[in-house]
Structure formats: structure tokens, C-alpha cells
Short mmCIF file of C-alpha atoms in Angstrom, two decimals:
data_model
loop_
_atom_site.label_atom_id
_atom_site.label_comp_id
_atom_site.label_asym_id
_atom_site.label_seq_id
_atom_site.Cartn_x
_atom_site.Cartn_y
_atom_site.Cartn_z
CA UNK A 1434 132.46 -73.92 127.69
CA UNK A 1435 134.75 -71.39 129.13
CA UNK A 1436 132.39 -67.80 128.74
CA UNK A 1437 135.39 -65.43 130.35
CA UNK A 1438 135.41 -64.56 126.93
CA UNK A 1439 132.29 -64.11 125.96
CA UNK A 1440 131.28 -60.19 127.09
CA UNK A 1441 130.12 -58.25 124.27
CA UNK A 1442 125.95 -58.27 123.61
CA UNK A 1443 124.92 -58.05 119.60
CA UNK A 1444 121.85 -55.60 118.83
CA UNK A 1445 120.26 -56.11 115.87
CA UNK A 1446 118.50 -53.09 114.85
CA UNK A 1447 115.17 -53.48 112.91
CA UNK A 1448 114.97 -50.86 110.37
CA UNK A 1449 111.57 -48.70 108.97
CA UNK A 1450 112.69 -46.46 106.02
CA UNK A 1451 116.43 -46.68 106.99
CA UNK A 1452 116.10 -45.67 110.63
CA UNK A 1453 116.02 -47.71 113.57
CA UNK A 1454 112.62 -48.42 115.27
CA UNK A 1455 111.99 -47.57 118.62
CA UNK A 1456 112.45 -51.07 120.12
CA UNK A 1457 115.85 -51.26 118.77
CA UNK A 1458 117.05 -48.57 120.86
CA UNK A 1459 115.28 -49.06 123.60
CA UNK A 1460 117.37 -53.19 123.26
CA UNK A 1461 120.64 -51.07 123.48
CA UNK A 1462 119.75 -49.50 126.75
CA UNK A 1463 118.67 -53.07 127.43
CA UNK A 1464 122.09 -54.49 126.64
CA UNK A 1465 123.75 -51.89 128.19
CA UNK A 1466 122.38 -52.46 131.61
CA UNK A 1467 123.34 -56.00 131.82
CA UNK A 1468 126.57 -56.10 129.51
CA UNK A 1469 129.11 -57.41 131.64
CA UNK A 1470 132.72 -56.28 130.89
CA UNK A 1471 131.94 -56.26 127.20
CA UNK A 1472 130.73 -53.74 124.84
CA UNK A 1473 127.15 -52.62 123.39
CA UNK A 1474 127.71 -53.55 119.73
CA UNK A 1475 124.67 -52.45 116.84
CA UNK A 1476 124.44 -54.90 114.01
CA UNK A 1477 122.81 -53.04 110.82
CA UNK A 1478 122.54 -53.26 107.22
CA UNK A 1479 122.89 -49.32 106.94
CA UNK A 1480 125.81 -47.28 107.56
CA UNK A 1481 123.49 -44.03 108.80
CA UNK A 1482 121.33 -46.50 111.37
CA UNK A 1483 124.66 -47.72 112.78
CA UNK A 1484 125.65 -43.57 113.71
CA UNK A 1485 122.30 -43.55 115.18
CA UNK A 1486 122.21 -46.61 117.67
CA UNK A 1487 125.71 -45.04 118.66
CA UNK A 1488 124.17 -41.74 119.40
CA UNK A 1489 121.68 -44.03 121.34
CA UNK A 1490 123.94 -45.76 123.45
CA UNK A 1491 126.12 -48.05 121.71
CA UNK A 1492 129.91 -48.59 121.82
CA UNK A 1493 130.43 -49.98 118.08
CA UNK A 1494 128.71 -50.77 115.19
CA UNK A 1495 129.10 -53.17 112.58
CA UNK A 1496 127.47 -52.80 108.92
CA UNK A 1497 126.41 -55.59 107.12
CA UNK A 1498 127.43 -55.12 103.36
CA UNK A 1499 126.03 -57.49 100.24
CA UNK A 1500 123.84 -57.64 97.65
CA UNK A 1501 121.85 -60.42 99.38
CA UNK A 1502 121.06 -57.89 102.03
CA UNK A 1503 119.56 -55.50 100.04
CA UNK A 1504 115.65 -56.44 100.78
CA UNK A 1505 115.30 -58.04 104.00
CA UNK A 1506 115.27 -62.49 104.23
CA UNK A 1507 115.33 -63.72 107.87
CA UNK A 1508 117.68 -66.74 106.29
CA UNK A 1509 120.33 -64.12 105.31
CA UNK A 1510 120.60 -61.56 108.18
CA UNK A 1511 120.44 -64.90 110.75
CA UNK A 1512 123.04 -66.28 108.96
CA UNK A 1513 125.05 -62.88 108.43
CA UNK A 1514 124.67 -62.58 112.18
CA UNK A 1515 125.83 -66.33 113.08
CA UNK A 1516 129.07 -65.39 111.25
CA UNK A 1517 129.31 -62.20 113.11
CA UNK A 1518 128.73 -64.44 116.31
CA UNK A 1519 131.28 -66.17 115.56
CA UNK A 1520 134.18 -63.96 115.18
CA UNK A 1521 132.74 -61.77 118.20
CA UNK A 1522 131.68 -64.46 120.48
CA UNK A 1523 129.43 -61.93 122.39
CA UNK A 1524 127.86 -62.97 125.58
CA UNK A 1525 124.43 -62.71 124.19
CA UNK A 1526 122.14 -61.31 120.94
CA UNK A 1527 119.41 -59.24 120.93
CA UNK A 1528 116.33 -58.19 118.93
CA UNK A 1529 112.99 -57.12 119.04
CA UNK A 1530 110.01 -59.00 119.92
CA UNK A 1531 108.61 -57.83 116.76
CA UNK A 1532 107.88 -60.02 113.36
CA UNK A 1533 111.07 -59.76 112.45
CA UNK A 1534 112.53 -60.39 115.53
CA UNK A 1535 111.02 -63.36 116.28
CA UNK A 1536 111.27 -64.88 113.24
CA UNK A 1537 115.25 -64.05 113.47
CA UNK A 1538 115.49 -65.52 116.75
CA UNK A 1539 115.16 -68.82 116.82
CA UNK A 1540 117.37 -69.15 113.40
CA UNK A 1541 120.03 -66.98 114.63
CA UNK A 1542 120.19 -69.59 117.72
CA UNK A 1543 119.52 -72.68 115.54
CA UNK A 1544 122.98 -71.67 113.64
CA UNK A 1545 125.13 -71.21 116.62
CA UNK A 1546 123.83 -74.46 118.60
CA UNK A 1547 122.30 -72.60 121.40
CA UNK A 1548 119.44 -71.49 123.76
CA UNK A 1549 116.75 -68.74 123.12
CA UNK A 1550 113.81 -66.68 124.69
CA UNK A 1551 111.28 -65.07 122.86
CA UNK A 1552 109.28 -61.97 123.71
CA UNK A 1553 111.25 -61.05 127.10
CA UNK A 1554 109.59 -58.00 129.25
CA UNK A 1555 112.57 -57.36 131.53
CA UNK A 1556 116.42 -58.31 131.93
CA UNK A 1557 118.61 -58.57 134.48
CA UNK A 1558 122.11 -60.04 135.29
CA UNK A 1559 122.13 -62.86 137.73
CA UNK A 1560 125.02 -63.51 140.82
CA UNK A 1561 126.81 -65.47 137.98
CA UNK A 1562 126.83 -63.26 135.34
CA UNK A 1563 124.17 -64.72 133.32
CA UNK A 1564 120.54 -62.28 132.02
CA UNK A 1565 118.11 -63.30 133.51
CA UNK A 1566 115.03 -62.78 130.91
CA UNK A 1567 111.34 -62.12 132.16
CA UNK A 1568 108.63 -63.70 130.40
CA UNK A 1569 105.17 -64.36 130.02
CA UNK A 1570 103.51 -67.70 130.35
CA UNK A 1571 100.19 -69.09 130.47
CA UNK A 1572 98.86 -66.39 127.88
CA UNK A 1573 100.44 -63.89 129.76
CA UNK A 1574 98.97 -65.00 133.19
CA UNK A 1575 101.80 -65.31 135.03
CA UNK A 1576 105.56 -63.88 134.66
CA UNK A 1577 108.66 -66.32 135.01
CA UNK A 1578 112.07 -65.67 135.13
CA UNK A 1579 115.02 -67.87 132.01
CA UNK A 1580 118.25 -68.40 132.05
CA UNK A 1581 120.44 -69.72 129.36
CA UNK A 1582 123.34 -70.83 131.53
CA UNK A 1583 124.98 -73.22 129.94
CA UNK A 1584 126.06 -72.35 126.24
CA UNK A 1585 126.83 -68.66 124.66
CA UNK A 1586 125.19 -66.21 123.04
CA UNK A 1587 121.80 -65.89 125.18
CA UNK A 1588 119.50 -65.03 121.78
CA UNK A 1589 116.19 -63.16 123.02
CA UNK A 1590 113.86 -61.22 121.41
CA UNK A 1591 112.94 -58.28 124.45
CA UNK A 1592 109.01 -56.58 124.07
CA UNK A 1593 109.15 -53.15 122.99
CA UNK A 1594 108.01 -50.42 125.72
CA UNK A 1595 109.86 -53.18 128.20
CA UNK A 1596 112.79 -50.83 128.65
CA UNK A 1597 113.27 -47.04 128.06
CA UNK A 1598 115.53 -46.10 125.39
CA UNK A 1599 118.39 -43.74 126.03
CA UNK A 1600 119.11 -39.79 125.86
CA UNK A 1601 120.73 -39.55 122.21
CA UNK A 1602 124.42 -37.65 122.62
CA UNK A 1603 124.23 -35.69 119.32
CA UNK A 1604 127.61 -36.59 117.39
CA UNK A 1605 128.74 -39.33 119.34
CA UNK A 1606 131.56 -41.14 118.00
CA UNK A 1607 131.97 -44.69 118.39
CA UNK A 1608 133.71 -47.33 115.42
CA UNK A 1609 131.53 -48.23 113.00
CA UNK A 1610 133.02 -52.02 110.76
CA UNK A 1611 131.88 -52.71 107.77
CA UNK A 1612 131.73 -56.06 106.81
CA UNK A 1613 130.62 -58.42 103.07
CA UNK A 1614 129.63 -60.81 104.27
CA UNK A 1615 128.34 -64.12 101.48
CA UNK A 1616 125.42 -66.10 102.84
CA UNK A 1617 125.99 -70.07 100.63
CA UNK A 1618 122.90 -70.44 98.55
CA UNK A 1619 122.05 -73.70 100.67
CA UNK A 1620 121.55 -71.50 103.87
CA UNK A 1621 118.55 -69.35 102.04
CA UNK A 1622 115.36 -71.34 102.01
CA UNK A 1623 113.19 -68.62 101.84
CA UNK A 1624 112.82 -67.21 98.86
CA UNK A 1625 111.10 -64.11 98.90
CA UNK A 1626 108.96 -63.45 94.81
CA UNK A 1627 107.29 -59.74 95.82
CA UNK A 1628 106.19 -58.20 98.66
CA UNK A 1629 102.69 -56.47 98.46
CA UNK A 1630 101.44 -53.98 101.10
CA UNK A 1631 98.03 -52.63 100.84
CA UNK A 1632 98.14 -48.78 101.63
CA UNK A 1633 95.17 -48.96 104.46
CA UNK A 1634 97.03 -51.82 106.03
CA UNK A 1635 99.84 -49.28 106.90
CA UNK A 1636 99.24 -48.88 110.57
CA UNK A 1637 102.23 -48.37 112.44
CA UNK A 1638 101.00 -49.16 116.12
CA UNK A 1639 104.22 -50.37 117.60
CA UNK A 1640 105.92 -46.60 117.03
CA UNK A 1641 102.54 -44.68 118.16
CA UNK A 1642 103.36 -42.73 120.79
CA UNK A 1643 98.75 -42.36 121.64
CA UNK A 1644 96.93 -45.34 120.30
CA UNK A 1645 92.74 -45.01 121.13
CA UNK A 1646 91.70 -48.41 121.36
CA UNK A 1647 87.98 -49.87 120.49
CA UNK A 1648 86.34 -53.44 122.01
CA UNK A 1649 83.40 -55.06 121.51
CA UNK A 1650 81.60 -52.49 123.69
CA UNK A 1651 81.77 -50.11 121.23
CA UNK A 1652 79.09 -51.64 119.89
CA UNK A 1653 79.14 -51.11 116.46
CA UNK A 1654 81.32 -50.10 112.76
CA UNK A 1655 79.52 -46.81 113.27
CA UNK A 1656 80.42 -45.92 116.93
CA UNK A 1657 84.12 -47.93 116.91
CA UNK A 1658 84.76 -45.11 113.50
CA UNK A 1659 84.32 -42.62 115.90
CA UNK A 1660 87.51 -43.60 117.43
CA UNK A 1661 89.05 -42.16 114.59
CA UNK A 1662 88.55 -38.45 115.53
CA UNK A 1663 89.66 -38.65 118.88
CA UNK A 1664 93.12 -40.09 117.34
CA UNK A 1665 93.34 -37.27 114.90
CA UNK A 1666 93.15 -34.86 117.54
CA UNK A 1667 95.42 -36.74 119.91
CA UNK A 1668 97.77 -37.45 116.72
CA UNK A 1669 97.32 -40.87 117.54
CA UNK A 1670 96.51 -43.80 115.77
CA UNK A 1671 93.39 -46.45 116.53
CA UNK A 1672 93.97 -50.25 118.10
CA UNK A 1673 91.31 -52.59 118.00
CA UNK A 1674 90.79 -56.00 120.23
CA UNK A 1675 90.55 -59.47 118.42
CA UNK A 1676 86.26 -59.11 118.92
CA UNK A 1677 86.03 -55.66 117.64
CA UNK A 1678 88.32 -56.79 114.38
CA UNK A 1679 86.58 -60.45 114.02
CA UNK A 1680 83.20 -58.22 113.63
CA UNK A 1681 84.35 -56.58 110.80
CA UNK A 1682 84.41 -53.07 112.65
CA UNK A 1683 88.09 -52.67 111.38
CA UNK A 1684 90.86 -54.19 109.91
CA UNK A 1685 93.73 -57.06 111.66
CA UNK A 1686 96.65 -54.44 111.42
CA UNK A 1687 95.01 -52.34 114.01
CA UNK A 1688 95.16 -55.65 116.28
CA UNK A 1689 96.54 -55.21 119.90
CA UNK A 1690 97.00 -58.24 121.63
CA UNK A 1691 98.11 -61.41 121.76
CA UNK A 1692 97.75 -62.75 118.53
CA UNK A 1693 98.11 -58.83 117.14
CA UNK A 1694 100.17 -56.04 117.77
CA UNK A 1695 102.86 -55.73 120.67
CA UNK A 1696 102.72 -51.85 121.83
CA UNK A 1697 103.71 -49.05 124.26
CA UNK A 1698 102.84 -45.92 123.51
CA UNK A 1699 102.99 -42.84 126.17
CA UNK A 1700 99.13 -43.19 126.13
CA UNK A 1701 96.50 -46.39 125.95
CA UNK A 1702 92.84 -45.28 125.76
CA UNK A 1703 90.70 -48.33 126.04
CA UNK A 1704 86.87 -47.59 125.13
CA UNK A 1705 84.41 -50.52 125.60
CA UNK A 1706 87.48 -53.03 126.29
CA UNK A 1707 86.83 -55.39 129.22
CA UNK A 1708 90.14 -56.43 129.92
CA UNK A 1709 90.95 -60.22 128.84
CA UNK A 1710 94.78 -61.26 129.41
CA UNK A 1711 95.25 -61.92 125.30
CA UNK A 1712 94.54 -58.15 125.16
CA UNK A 1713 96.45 -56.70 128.22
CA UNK A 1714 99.38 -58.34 127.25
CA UNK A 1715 100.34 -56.52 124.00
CA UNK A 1716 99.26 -53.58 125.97
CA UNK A 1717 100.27 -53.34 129.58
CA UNK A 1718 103.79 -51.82 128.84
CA UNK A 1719 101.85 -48.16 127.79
CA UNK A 1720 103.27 -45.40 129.80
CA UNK A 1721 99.61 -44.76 131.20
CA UNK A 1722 96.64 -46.16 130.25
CA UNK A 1723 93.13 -44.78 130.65
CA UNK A 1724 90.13 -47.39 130.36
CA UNK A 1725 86.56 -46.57 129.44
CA UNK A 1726 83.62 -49.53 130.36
CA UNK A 1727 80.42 -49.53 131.73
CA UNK A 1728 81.57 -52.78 134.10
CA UNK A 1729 82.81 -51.12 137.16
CA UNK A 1730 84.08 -55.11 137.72
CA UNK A 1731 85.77 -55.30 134.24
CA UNK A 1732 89.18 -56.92 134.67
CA UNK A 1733 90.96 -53.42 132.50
CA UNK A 1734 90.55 -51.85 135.37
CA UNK A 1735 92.72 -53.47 137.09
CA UNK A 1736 95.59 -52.54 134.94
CA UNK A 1737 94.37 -48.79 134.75
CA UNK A 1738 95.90 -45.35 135.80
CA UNK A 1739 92.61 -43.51 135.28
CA UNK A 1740 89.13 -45.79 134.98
CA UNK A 1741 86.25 -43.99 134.09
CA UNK A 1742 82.64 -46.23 134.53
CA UNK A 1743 80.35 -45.17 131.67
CA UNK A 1744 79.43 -45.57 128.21
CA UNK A 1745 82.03 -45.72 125.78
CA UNK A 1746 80.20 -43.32 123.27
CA UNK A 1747 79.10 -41.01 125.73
CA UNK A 1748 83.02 -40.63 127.57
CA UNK A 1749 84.15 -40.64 124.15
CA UNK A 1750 82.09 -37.56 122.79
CA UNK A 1751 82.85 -35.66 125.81
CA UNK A 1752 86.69 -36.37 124.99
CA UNK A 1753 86.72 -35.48 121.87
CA UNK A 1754 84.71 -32.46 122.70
CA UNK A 1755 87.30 -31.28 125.84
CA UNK A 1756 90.75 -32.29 123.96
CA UNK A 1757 89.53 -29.69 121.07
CA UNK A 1758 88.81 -27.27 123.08
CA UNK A 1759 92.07 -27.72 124.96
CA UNK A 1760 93.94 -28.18 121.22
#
């Protein structure tokens, strides 16, 4: 495969409400620090999202247009994308390492015959021109560097809080396609009947900017509810670790971890959380994290800006106590 001409990178922006979310624009300043010769192009099913990842950083935009595209299906917009793919022949694709993302990924690569990485924390170009994506192993125990070097695109999915987004230039112009695109019946397996979202499961940790986070240590429903006031005055929004939710103290959509959320907010408060890799790895891109245990050994504090070795409760009350004051 000759991939001289393969130099433009594919974002595909993830949309909340019509607007991109955060890890979407923080994958064009991804793209844009390892495209190679090529071009930053957004892939979007909405005309205003495309202005926006422009104003973010990228070159061009193309807007999906079809009534199959109207809710979302993972076998249309992979397939929608493939096309795209193949008419840009872009060096590589990315998303973000979120539900959607992931679940995008490995179709998107399944239709164009070629490699993938999933969940990537940093990217680089190699001496050959190929990104080199960083990702975690072994339940996040170790980091290890892939490298798709012998077919094109490169599909990843890249962890949000991995890279910062871009300053947004106000009014930037950049060309913005718009394509219909028809996705053959055979190539939708998923059909999707209705789509049901409970209002208390709508916890939006991934775009939380402070996220107070409860373990086991807390003790109990009582105490871990307390969490609550400390994110009200922070304007935050509580996490929870796989023990804490598993004991009924709060619900799987406040999940950090692992087998939960994915996050990286500005600021991580961790009360009564010891520190286990399945936690610290949906957490350990937070701008600065601040850790609360009575373990002076606990393995969170490793991973700490600020430790503080006391009871969660009693570091908590005196927190919410000082940040009103302060407020």
C-alpha cells in the first residue's frame, strides 16, 4: 500500500444536544498535532457542530445528511464514515473513547479492512510517519505504545482529558461539505425500537469540569449523600467507585472507573477511595486531584496533588464548611 497519499485525519465529533462534547475537540487538537501534510477534517451529522470543531481547530468539515442519520445507529454513522474513508483516504480516524466511540471503532475499521486501538491516552508521530497510540494494558497497570503500520486509516478511539482542546478563534472560516449519503439496508443490523432514559440516571461525568468522588470508606448511604453538598457548592457533580455503587450507596451512572465512567475534570476529590488501578484509570487524566483516606499507605496517594490523612466525614465537613465561607 502506497500511504503518500494518505494525509488527512477524520474526527468524528460525538454530539450532546447538537454540540460537540468536550472529547471531540480536545481529538482535533489531537489530530492536529500529529497530522502529517494533510488536513484536520470534522465529520458531523449537524451543520452548526461542524462551524464549531472549525472554530476549535479544524481545517474542513463534512456534514453527514439523511434520514437514516437522524437518531444515532453505530451501523449507519460507521458505515457513512467508511464511505467518507473512502473518497478521502485520510491517514487515520478518530473518536472518542466514549460509548459511542468505542462501539464505532471497531466497525468503522471492520468496513475498511484495517487496524484499530481503543481507548488511547496519548499520540504521537513516529520517524516514519506513523501515530504512535499510548495505551493501557494489564487493567491499566502498565502503558504500551501501537502502531498500525501497515494498512490506512489508523482508527482509534483517544481517552478524553488525554489531550487539551484548543483556544476557539471566534468566526473562523474553514469549508464545510455536505454530503447524503444512503447506508443499504443489509449494512444496519441494529435496529434501534425506543430509547428510554431515566431522569436520575442523567449524570453527565465525562463533561464535569469538579466531580467529588465517594469509596467504600465513606462508610455508608448516609455519609456518601453528603457528597452531594460539597458538589453543589463546588458546581460539581458526584462519582462513585464500583464498591460504593455495588452497596447500593448510589446509582452505576455515577461510576468512575474501569468498568464505569472515563473522566477529567479540572478537579478529582476522592473521599474514602483507596486507590485500586480499575479506579485510577478512568480517573488519573483530572487536572488535579485531591484524595481524602485514613491509610496514609493507600495506593491514591500515589497519584495525588494534595493527600490529606483523615476521616473522610470529618475532611469532608470541614470542606464544605471552608468552600462556603469562601463562596
Amino acid at each position: 500500500m502506497d500511504f503518500a497519499e494518505y494525509k488527512d485525519i477524520l474526527v468524528v465529533l460525538e454530539l450532546d444536544e447538537g454540540k460537540p462534547v468536550n472529547v471531540s475537540l480536545e481529538n482535533i487538537a489531537a489530530a492536529k498535532s500529529v497530522v502529517n501534510g494533510g488536513k484536520v477534517i470534522a465529520v458531523t451529522v449537524c451543520e452548526n457542530a461542524a462551524k464549531t470543531a472549525i472554530e476549535y481547530g479544524a481545517d474542513s468539515a463534512i456534514v453527514i445528511e439523511g434520514a437514516q442519520f437522524e437518531g444515532y445507529n453505530a451501523d449507519a454513522v460507521a458505515d457513512a464514515v467508511a464511505q467518507i474513508a473512502a473518497e478521502v483516504k485520510p491517514a487515520a480516524i478518530f473518536t472518542g473513547a466514549t460509548g459511542k466511540g468505542k462501539d464505532l471503532v471497531p466497525r468503522i475499521a471492520a468496513k475498511l479492512a484495517t487496524g484499530s486501538v481503543c481507548d488511547a491516552t496519548a499520540v504521537k508521530l513516529d520517524a516514519a510517519g506513523n501515530v504512535v497510540f499510548t495505551v493501557p494494558a494489564y487493567g491499566g497497570n502498565i502503558l504500551t505504545d501501537v502502531v498500525i503500520d501497515s494498512v490506512r486509516p489508523q482508527v482509534a478511539s483517544i481517552r478524553g482529558g488525554s489531550v487539551a482542546k484548543l483556544e476557539p478563534e471566534a468566526g473562523k472560516a474553514g469549508d464545510i461539505a455536505k454530503k447524503a449519503i444512503t447506508v443499504a439496508d443489509d449494512q444496519i443490523k441494529l435496529q434501534i425500537k425506543e430509547t428510554v432514559k431515566e431522569i436520575a440516571e442523567s449524570v453527565n461525568l465525562e463533561e464535569a469540569e469538579v466531580i467529588v468522588a465517594g469509596g467504600r470508606g465513606m462508610g455508608s448511604k448516609e455519609n456518601f449523600d453528603k457528597l452531594q453538598e460539597l458538589a453543589d457548592i463546588l458546581g460539581g457533580v458526584v462519582g462513585c467507585t464500583r464498591p460504593a455503587m455495588e452497596s447500593g450507596w448510589i446509582s452505576r451512572a455515577h461510576q468512575v472507573g474501569q468498568s464505569g465512567k472515563i473522566v477529567a475534570p479540572k478537579v478529582y476529590f476522592a473521599f474514602g477511595i483507596s486507590g485500586a488501578t480499575q479506579h485510577v484509570s478512568g480517573m488519573i487524566g483530572s487536572g488535579y486531584i485531591v484524595a481524602v483516606n485514613k491509610d496514609e499507605d493507600a495506593p491514591i496517594f500515589d497519584v495525588a496533588d494534595v493527600g490529606i490523612v483523615g476521616g473522610a466525614m470529618e475532611v469532608l465537613d470541614i470542606m464544605i464548611e471552608e468552600f462556603k465561607k469562601n463562596k
